[in-house]
Coordinates of C-alpha atoms in Angstrom, one line a residue:
M1 CA 115.3 97.9 126.1
P2 CA 117.2 100.9 127.3
G3 CA 119.4 102.9 125.0
P4 CA 123.1 102.1 124.6
A5 CA 125.1 102.7 127.8
R6 CA 128.8 103.5 127.9
D7 CA 130.5 100.7 129.9
T8 CA 134.0 99.5 130.6
L9 CA 133.8 95.7 130.0
A10 CA 137.4 95.3 131.1
G11 CA 136.5 96.2 134.6
K12 CA 133.9 93.4 135.0
L13 CA 134.6 89.9 136.2
P14 CA 133.9 87.3 133.5
V15 CA 131.3 84.6 134.4
T16 CA 131.3 81.2 132.7
L17 CA 128.2 79.1 133.0
I18 CA 128.8 75.4 132.9
T19 CA 125.8 73.3 132.1
G20 CA 125.0 69.8 130.8
F21 CA 122.7 66.9 131.5
L22 CA 123.1 64.5 134.3
G23 CA 126.3 62.4 133.9
S24 CA 127.7 64.6 131.2
G25 CA 131.0 65.2 133.0
K26 CA 130.6 68.7 134.6
T27 CA 132.4 67.4 137.8
T28 CA 135.3 66.1 135.8
L29 CA 135.6 69.3 133.9
L30 CA 135.6 71.4 137.0
K31 CA 138.3 69.4 138.6
H32 CA 140.4 69.8 135.5
L33 CA 139.8 73.5 135.5
L34 CA 140.8 73.8 139.2
R35 CA 144.2 72.2 138.4
D36 CA 145.1 74.6 135.6
P37 CA 147.9 77.0 136.6
G38 CA 146.1 79.8 134.8
M39 CA 143.0 79.3 137.0
N40 CA 144.7 80.0 140.4
R41 CA 142.4 82.9 141.1
A42 CA 139.1 81.5 140.0
A43 CA 135.9 81.3 142.0
V44 CA 133.7 78.3 141.4
I45 CA 130.0 78.3 142.4
I46 CA 128.5 74.8 142.8
N47 CA 125.4 73.4 144.4
E48 CA 127.0 71.0 146.9
F49 CA 130.7 70.4 147.6
G50 CA 129.9 66.6 147.7
E51 CA 128.7 66.7 144.2
V52 CA 132.0 68.1 142.9
G53 CA 134.2 65.7 144.8
I54 CA 137.0 68.1 145.4
D55 CA 140.1 66.1 146.0
H56 CA 141.4 66.2 149.6
E57 CA 144.8 67.5 148.7
L58 CA 143.4 70.6 147.0
V59 CA 141.5 71.7 150.1
A60 CA 143.4 74.3 152.2
S61 CA 140.7 75.6 154.5
S62 CA 136.9 75.3 154.6
S63 CA 133.9 77.0 156.1
E64 CA 130.2 76.3 156.0
S65 CA 129.8 77.7 152.5
M66 CA 133.3 78.4 151.1
T67 CA 136.4 76.3 150.6
L68 CA 139.8 77.7 149.8
L69 CA 141.9 75.4 147.6
S70 CA 145.6 75.1 147.9
N71 CA 146.1 76.2 144.3
G72 CA 144.4 79.6 145.2
C73 CA 141.0 78.9 143.8
L74 CA 137.8 79.5 145.8
C75 CA 134.9 77.1 145.9
C76 CA 131.5 78.1 147.3
T77 CA 128.0 76.6 147.5
V78 CA 124.8 78.4 146.5
R79 CA 123.6 79.3 150.0
T80 CA 120.2 80.8 149.1
D81 CA 120.1 81.7 145.4
L82 CA 122.7 82.5 142.8
Q83 CA 122.1 86.3 143.0
E84 CA 122.8 86.3 146.7
T85 CA 125.8 84.1 146.4
L86 CA 127.4 86.4 143.7
R87 CA 126.6 89.5 145.7
E88 CA 128.2 87.9 148.8
L89 CA 131.3 86.8 146.9
F90 CA 131.9 90.3 145.4
I91 CA 131.4 92.0 148.8
K92 CA 133.8 89.6 150.5
R93 CA 136.3 90.1 147.6
R94 CA 136.2 93.9 148.0
S95 CA 136.6 93.7 151.7
G96 CA 139.6 91.3 151.4
E97 CA 137.7 88.4 153.2
V98 CA 138.3 86.1 150.2
I99 CA 140.9 85.9 147.4
D100 CA 140.9 88.6 144.8
F101 CA 139.4 86.2 142.2
D102 CA 139.5 87.2 138.6
R103 CA 136.8 85.0 137.1
V104 CA 133.8 82.9 138.1
F105 CA 132.6 79.5 137.0
V106 CA 129.0 78.6 137.8
E107 CA 127.9 75.0 137.6
T108 CA 124.2 74.2 137.1
T109 CA 122.4 71.1 138.1
G110 CA 122.0 68.5 135.3
L111 CA 118.3 69.1 135.0
A112 CA 118.5 72.9 135.1
D113 CA 117.3 75.3 132.5
P114 CA 120.3 77.6 132.0
V115 CA 118.2 80.6 130.9
P116 CA 117.1 81.7 134.4
V117 CA 120.8 81.7 135.4
L118 CA 121.5 84.1 132.5
H119 CA 118.7 86.3 133.6
T120 CA 120.4 86.6 137.0
L121 CA 123.2 88.6 135.3
Q122 CA 120.9 90.5 133.1
T123 CA 118.4 91.8 135.6
D124 CA 120.4 92.6 138.7
G125 CA 121.9 96.0 138.5
M126 CA 124.5 95.5 141.1
L127 CA 125.7 92.2 139.6
G128 CA 125.6 93.7 136.1
A129 CA 127.9 96.4 137.2
Q130 CA 130.5 94.0 138.5
Y131 CA 130.1 90.8 136.4
R132 CA 129.8 90.0 132.7
L133 CA 128.7 86.8 131.0
D134 CA 131.8 85.4 129.2
C135 CA 130.2 82.3 127.8
V136 CA 127.9 79.4 128.3
V137 CA 129.6 76.0 128.1
T138 CA 127.4 72.9 127.6
L139 CA 128.7 69.4 128.1
V140 CA 127.1 66.6 126.0
D141 CA 127.8 63.0 126.7
A142 CA 128.7 61.0 123.5
V143 CA 127.2 57.8 125.0
N144 CA 123.9 59.1 126.5
G145 CA 123.7 62.5 124.9
P146 CA 121.6 61.5 121.8
R147 CA 119.0 59.9 124.0
N148 CA 118.9 62.9 126.3
L149 CA 118.4 65.2 123.3
D150 CA 115.6 62.9 122.1
D151 CA 113.8 62.6 125.4
T152 CA 114.5 65.7 127.4
P153 CA 113.7 69.3 126.4
E154 CA 116.2 70.7 128.9
A155 CA 119.1 68.8 127.3
A156 CA 118.2 70.3 123.9
K157 CA 117.9 73.8 125.4
Q158 CA 121.2 73.5 127.1
A159 CA 122.9 72.8 123.7
A160 CA 120.9 75.5 121.9
V161 CA 122.0 78.3 124.2
A162 CA 125.7 77.4 124.3
D163 CA 128.7 79.4 123.1
R164 CA 130.9 76.4 123.6
I165 CA 130.0 72.7 123.4
V166 CA 132.2 70.0 124.9
I167 CA 131.5 66.4 123.8
T168 CA 132.5 64.1 126.6
K169 CA 133.1 60.3 126.8
S170 CA 134.1 60.3 123.1
D171 CA 136.8 57.8 124.0
I172 CA 134.3 55.2 125.0
A173 CA 131.6 55.9 122.3
P174 CA 131.7 54.4 118.8
P175 CA 133.4 56.8 116.4
E176 CA 130.3 56.8 114.1
A177 CA 128.1 57.8 117.1
V178 CA 130.5 60.7 117.9
R179 CA 130.4 61.9 114.3
A180 CA 126.6 61.7 114.2
L181 CA 126.3 63.7 117.5
E182 CA 128.7 66.3 116.2
Q183 CA 126.6 66.7 113.0
R184 CA 123.4 67.0 115.1
L185 CA 124.9 69.6 117.4
E186 CA 126.2 71.5 114.3
R187 CA 122.7 71.7 112.9
M188 CA 121.2 72.7 116.2
N189 CA 123.7 75.4 117.0
P190 CA 126.3 76.1 114.4
Y191 CA 127.4 79.3 116.2
A192 CA 128.8 77.3 119.2
A193 CA 132.4 76.1 118.8
R194 CA 132.8 72.4 119.7
T195 CA 135.6 70.3 121.0
L196 CA 136.0 66.7 122.2
A197 CA 137.1 66.1 125.8
V198 CA 139.9 63.5 125.8
N199 CA 139.8 61.4 129.0
G200 CA 137.8 64.1 130.6
E201 CA 140.3 66.9 129.7
V202 CA 139.9 69.9 127.4
D203 CA 142.1 72.9 126.5
V204 CA 141.2 75.5 129.1
A205 CA 141.9 78.3 126.6
F206 CA 138.9 77.0 124.6
L207 CA 136.6 77.9 127.5
R208 CA 138.2 81.2 128.6
D209 CA 137.8 84.8 127.3
V210 CA 135.1 84.0 124.8
G211 CA 133.0 87.1 125.1
P212 CA 134.1 90.7 124.4
R213 CA 136.5 91.7 127.2
S214 CA 136.9 95.4 126.3
T215 CA 135.1 98.2 124.5
R216 CA 138.2 98.2 122.2
A217 CA 137.6 94.5 121.2
A218 CA 139.4 93.5 118.0
T219 CA 137.7 91.8 115.0
A220 CA 139.1 88.4 115.9
D221 CA 137.7 88.7 119.5
L222 CA 134.2 89.5 118.2
D223 CA 134.4 86.7 115.5
R224 CA 135.4 84.3 118.2
W225 CA 132.3 85.2 120.2
L226 CA 129.8 85.2 117.3
A227 CA 131.1 82.8 114.7
P228 CA 133.6 80.1 115.8
S229 CA 134.8 79.5 112.3
G230 CA 135.9 83.2 112.1
D231 CA 134.2 83.6 108.7
S232 CA 132.9 87.1 108.2
R233 CA 129.6 85.7 106.9
P234 CA 128.3 82.1 106.6
A235 CA 127.4 80.9 103.2
E236 CA 123.8 81.9 102.5
G237 CA 121.5 79.0 103.4
A238 CA 124.2 77.1 105.4
Y239 CA 122.3 75.9 108.5
L240 CA 120.2 79.1 108.4
G241 CA 116.8 78.0 109.6
E242 CA 117.5 74.4 108.8
R243 CA 115.5 71.9 110.8
V244 CA 117.2 69.0 112.5
R245 CA 115.5 65.8 111.4
T246 CA 116.4 63.7 114.4
G247 CA 115.1 64.0 118.0
A248 CA 111.8 64.8 119.5
H249 CA 112.9 68.2 120.9
D250 CA 115.7 69.6 118.9
T251 CA 113.6 69.4 115.7
S252 CA 112.0 72.7 116.7
I253 CA 115.3 74.5 117.3
R254 CA 116.6 76.8 114.5
S255 CA 119.8 78.8 114.3
F256 CA 120.4 81.7 112.0
C257 CA 122.2 85.0 111.6
L258 CA 120.6 88.1 110.2
W259 CA 122.6 90.8 108.5
F260 CA 121.5 94.4 108.0
D261 CA 123.3 96.7 105.6
Q262 CA 121.7 99.9 106.7
P263 CA 122.3 101.4 110.2
F264 CA 119.5 101.3 112.7
T265 CA 118.2 104.1 114.8
W266 CA 118.3 102.9 118.4
D267 CA 114.6 103.5 118.8
G268 CA 113.9 101.5 115.6
F269 CA 116.0 98.5 116.7
A270 CA 114.7 98.6 120.3
A271 CA 111.1 98.7 118.9
A272 CA 111.7 95.6 116.8
V273 CA 113.2 93.7 119.8
Q274 CA 110.4 94.8 122.1
V275 CA 107.8 93.5 119.6
L276 CA 109.6 90.2 119.1
T277 CA 110.1 89.6 122.9
S278 CA 106.5 90.5 123.7
L279 CA 105.1 88.1 121.0
R280 CA 107.6 85.3 121.1
G281 CA 110.0 85.9 124.0
S282 CA 109.7 82.4 125.3
D283 CA 111.0 81.1 121.9
L284 CA 114.0 83.3 121.8
L285 CA 116.4 80.9 123.4
R286 CA 119.5 83.1 122.8
V287 CA 120.2 86.3 120.9
K288 CA 123.6 87.9 120.5
G289 CA 125.1 90.3 118.0
L290 CA 126.7 93.5 116.9
V291 CA 124.3 96.4 115.8
N292 CA 125.3 99.4 113.7
V293 CA 123.4 102.2 115.4
A294 CA 123.4 105.6 113.7
G295 CA 125.4 108.2 115.7
E296 CA 127.4 105.6 117.7
P297 CA 131.2 105.4 117.2
G298 CA 131.3 101.6 117.2
P299 CA 129.0 98.6 117.1
V300 CA 126.5 98.1 120.0
V301 CA 126.9 94.6 121.6
V302 CA 123.5 93.1 122.4
Q303 CA 122.7 89.7 123.9
G304 CA 119.7 88.2 125.6
A305 CA 117.7 85.1 126.4
Q306 CA 114.0 84.9 126.0
H307 CA 112.3 88.0 127.4
V308 CA 115.4 89.5 129.0
F309 CA 118.3 91.3 127.5
H310 CA 121.6 92.6 128.9
P311 CA 122.1 96.4 129.0
P312 CA 123.6 97.1 125.6
V313 CA 127.3 98.1 125.4
T314 CA 128.8 100.4 122.7
L315 CA 132.3 99.6 121.6
D316 CA 134.7 102.4 121.1
A317 CA 135.1 101.9 117.3
W318 CA 134.5 99.5 114.5
A319 CA 137.4 97.0 114.3
G320 CA 137.2 96.7 110.5
D321 CA 135.6 98.1 107.4
D322 CA 132.5 95.8 107.5
R323 CA 129.9 97.8 109.5
R324 CA 126.9 95.7 108.8
S325 CA 124.8 94.6 111.8
R326 CA 124.8 90.9 112.4
I327 CA 122.6 89.2 115.0
V328 CA 122.6 85.5 115.8
F329 CA 119.3 84.0 116.8
I330 CA 118.7 80.6 118.4
T331 CA 115.0 80.0 118.4
R332 CA 112.3 77.4 119.1
N333 CA 109.5 77.1 116.6
L334 CA 110.3 80.5 115.1
S335 CA 111.6 80.8 111.6
R336 CA 114.2 83.1 110.1
E337 CA 111.7 84.5 107.7
S338 CA 109.4 85.5 110.5
V339 CA 112.1 87.4 112.3
E340 CA 113.3 89.0 109.1
S341 CA 109.8 90.1 108.3
L342 CA 109.3 91.7 111.7
F343 CA 112.5 93.7 111.5
A344 CA 111.6 94.8 108.0
A345 CA 108.1 95.9 109.0
V346 CA 109.2 97.8 112.1
G347 CA 112.1 99.4 110.2
T348 CA 109.7 100.6 107.6
I349 CA 107.3 102.1 110.1
A350 CA 110.2 103.7 112.1
A351 CA 112.0 105.1 109.0
P352 CA 111.9 108.9 108.8
G353 CA 109.4 110.3 106.3
S354 CA 107.7 106.9 105.8

């Protein structure tokens, strides 16, 4: 990982990744988003216009790959790959060929692994300079979701990497089934805030401005990103490393947050991450956190998925008195104790005078 780089988050366009298994309701959610008055300058990237079923009255004009909607939104299809589509969109925005959109929603296919999409924003320098990941939204169907989690590793992975989880079709599923699904998702990923979609609709504010928007982010903004409850620290042992005892695939998924009282040197922290990714990168489904790095004025925001991490961003200052590092890990077949031991070992080796 490179050293912390000064960056202005406020100048980047937020990208929301919408994922979920087949039939989970992504089409319905997108149509709901497109009708929200606060989304009249959004760009939506989809696989096929036909899959989304854009209502006829919303279409103002259309080309081969882009459709301008009457509410001001822009829809476009993935022409070659997501990288090329995002580049083309930004270039057309800058030249005035398309609307001056202020955010992007990307819908994945129902069978897609979301991690490669995250890598697109993490590895492309041009895209990283213009876009930032705001959040991953995963839809889980209350009727078929439990079976999908049991039978399909992609469905479990989609839930594991989420920042926000929307449970759909709760109005047609038995209440006890909805409660059981909520509890299961809580064990899998307690760091993703959840909500129920009522008749296919959800509060748009729940899905917007989740990630840090500025290097002057306030404590509440950072807590909203890392811990949906807003608690400064989860109770020790609460869901940390706990195994889910239902499902063939999510049983291997663990979620935990590591706290570090002493500041890191950047070299020491980067060394620990490099060792972890080289040995178990494929099992690091999602990592995100705030790191106290000696000599930096504020916390360093880090986030990654599997072997690839975003360039780190240093915030201008600490928002409160608590300056401990806290890093959320969503892992597969990788225990909290193993990760803790690695950081302790690398930290001891890297400590001056050791």
